Short mmCIF file of C-alpha atoms in Angstrom, two decimals:
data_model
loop_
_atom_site.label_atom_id
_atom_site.label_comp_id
_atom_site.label_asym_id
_atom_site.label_seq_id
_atom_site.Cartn_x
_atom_site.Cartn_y
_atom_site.Cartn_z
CA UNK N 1 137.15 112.06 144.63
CA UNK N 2 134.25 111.13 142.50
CA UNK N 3 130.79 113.03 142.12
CA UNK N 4 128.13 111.63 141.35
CA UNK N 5 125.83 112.69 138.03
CA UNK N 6 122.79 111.39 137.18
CA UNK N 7 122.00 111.54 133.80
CA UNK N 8 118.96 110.41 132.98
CA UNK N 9 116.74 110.53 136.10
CA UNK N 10 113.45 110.28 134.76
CA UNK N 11 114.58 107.78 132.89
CA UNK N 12 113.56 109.33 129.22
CA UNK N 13 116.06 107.76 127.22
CA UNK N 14 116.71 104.30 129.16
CA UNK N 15 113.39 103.32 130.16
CA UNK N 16 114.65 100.87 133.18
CA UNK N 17 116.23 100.94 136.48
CA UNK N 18 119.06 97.77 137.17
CA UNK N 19 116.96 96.71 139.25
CA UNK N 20 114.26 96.22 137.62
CA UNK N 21 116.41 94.88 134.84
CA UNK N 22 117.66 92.12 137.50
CA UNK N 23 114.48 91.12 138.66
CA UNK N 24 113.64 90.09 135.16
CA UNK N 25 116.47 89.89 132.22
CA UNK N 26 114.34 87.72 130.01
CA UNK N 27 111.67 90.18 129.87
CA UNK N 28 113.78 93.03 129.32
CA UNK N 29 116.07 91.46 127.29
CA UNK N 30 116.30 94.17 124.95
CA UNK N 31 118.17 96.45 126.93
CA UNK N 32 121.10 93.89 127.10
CA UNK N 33 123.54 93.46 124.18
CA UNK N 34 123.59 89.85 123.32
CA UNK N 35 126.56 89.39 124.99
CA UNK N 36 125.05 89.96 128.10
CA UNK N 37 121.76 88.19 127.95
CA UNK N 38 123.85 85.22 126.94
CA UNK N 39 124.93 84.94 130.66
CA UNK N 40 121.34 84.44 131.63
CA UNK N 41 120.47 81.74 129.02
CA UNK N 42 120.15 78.79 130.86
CA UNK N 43 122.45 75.91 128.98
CA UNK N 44 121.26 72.67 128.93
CA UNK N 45 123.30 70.09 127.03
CA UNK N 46 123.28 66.16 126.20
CA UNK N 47 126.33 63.82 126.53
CA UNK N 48 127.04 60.32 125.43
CA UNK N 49 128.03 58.13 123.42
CA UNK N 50 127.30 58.55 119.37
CA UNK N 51 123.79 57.60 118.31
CA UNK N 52 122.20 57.61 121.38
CA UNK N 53 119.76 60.87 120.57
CA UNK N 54 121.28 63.94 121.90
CA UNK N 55 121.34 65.50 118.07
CA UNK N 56 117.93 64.61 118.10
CA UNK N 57 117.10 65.99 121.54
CA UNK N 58 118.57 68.96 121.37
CA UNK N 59 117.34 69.98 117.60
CA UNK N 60 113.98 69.23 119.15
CA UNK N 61 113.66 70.55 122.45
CA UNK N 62 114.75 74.31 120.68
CA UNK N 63 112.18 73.58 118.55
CA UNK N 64 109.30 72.94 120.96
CA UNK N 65 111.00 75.88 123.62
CA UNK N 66 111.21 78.34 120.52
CA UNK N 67 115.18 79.01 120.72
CA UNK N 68 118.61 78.21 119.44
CA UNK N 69 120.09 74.52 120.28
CA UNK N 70 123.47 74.24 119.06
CA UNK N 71 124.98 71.29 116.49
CA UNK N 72 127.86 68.96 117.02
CA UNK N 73 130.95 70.88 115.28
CA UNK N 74 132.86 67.69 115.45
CA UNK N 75 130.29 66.16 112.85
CA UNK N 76 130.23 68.67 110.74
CA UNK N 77 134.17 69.25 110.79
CA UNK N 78 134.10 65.17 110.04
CA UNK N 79 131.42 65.81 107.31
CA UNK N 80 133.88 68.28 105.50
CA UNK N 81 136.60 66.27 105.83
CA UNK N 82 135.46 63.47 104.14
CA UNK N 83 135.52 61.72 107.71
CA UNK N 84 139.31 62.39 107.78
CA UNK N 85 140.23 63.78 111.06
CA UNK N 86 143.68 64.33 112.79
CA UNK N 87 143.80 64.31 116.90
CA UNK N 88 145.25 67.95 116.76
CA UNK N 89 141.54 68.51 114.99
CA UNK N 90 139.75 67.68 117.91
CA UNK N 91 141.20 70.85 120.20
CA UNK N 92 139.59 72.91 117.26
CA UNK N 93 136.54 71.06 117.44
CA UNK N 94 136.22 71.77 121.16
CA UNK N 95 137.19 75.19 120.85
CA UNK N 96 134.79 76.09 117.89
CA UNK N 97 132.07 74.48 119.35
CA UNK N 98 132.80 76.71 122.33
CA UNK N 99 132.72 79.20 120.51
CA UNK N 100 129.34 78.12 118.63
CA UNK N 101 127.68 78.08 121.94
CA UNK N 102 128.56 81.30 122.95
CA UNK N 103 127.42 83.02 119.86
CA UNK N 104 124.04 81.18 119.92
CA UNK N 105 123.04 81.76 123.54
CA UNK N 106 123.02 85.64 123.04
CA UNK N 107 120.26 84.89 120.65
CA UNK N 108 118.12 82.35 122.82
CA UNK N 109 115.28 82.66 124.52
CA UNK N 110 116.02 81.67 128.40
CA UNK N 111 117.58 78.19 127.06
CA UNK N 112 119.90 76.99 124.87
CA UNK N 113 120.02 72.92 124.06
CA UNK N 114 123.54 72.00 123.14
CA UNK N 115 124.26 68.88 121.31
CA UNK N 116 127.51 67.65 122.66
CA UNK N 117 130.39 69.03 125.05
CA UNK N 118 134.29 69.51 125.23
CA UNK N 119 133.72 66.59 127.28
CA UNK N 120 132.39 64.34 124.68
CA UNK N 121 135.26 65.18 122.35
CA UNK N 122 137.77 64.89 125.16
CA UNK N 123 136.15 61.37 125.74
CA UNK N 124 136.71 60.15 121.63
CA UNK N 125 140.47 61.58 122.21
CA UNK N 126 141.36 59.35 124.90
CA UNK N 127 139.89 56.13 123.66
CA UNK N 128 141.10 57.64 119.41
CA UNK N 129 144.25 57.90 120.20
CA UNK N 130 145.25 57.43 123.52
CA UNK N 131 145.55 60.97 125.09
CA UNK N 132 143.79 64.27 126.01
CA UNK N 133 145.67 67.48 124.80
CA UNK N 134 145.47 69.70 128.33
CA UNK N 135 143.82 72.31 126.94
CA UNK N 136 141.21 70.23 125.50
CA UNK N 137 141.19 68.92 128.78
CA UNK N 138 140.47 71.97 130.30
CA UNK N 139 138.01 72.81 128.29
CA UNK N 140 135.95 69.09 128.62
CA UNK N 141 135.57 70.97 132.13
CA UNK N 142 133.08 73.44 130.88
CA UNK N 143 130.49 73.42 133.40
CA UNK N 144 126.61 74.09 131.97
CA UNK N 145 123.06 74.82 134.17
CA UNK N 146 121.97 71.23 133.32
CA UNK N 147 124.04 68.33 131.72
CA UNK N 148 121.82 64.89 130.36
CA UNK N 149 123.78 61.95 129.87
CA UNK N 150 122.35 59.90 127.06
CA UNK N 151 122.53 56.20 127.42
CA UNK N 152 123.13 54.03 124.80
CA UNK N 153 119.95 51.99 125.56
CA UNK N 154 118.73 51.14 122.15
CA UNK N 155 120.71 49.77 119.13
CA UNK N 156 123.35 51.91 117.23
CA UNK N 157 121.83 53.53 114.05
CA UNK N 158 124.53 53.45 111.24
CA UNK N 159 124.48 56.02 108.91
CA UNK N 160 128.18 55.37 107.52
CA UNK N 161 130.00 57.84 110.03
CA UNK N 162 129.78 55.45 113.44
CA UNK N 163 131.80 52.95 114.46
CA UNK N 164 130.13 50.17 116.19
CA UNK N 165 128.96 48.95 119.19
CA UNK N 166 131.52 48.00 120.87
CA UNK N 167 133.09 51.70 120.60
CA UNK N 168 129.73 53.05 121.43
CA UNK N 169 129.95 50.84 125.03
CA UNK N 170 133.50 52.20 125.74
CA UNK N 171 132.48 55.60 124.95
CA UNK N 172 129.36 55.54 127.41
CA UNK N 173 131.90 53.79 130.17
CA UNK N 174 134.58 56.36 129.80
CA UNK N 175 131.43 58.99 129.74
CA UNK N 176 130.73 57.67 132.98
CA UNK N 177 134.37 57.86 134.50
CA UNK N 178 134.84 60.86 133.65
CA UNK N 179 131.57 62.63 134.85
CA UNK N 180 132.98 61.13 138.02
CA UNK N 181 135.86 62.28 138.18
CA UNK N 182 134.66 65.83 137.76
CA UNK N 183 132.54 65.81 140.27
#
């Protein structure tokens, strides 16, 4: 049997009910722990093939919303590397960038603008070298509150890391497919 205790009902040292904490977690964020309020964020991300703006767009659109947007790990993994990545790199890229996100939305405010997904790194696997490891896979299946797929609708800006355009159209095709395909 369990009894029931209230502890604090004139609420003295926790100034809020759940309820009202429900009704409105952005505005009472500070009673969450950040890893709490991070469920709330709303995570919007961008997809695509490279240079087609969604480092831009999401730098940008934290900026002008006042919260966190989260980098490409993949580009700055291929930055420290000297642009010398192995395929078993890309299941840590997916996983830090994971990772990345979830740290950074318990610090947003409401949103969080994510440049790049799992699926986007799943997508360079496949056409890099052939194959998706499953659990990057699985991971490329990471479902957010609002996905943008960025087309490749004006020419490729080189800035020594890209490959060219033809990679850039198979990446947006196998984008495509693969949105499809999961629905």
């Amino acid at each position: 049997p369990v009894t029931h205790v209230s502890v604090d009902p004139g609420r003295h040292a926790v100034p809020i009910s759940g309820t009202v904490l429900r009704g409105d977690p952005h505005g009472h964020r500070r009673f969450l722990p950040a890893e709490v309020y991070a469920d709330f964020v709303e995570r919007i991300a961008f997809v695509g093939a490279e240079s087609t703006g969604k480092s831009t767009l999401a730098a940008r659109l934290g900026a002008r919303f006042g919260t966190a947007s989260v980098d490409e790990y993949g580009r700055t993994l291929w930055v420290e590397r000297g642009g010398a990545l192995r395929e078993e790199d890309l299941l840590t890229i997916a996983r830090t960038h994971v990772r990345r996100e979830d740290a950074a939305a318990g610090s947003a405010d409401r949103r969080l603008f994510i440049d790049t997904t799992p699926l986007t790194t799943a997508v360079y696997a496949a056409l890099c070298h052939g194959r998706v490891d499953p659990e990057l896979d699985a991971l490329a299946n990471r479902r957010y509150d609002r996905l943008f797929l960025c087309l490749p609708d004006f020419s490729l800006v080189q800035d020594g890391t890209r490959a060219d355009e033809d990679f850039r159209a198979a990446q947006h095709q196998r984008t495509l497919s693969e949105l499809d395909r999961r629905g």
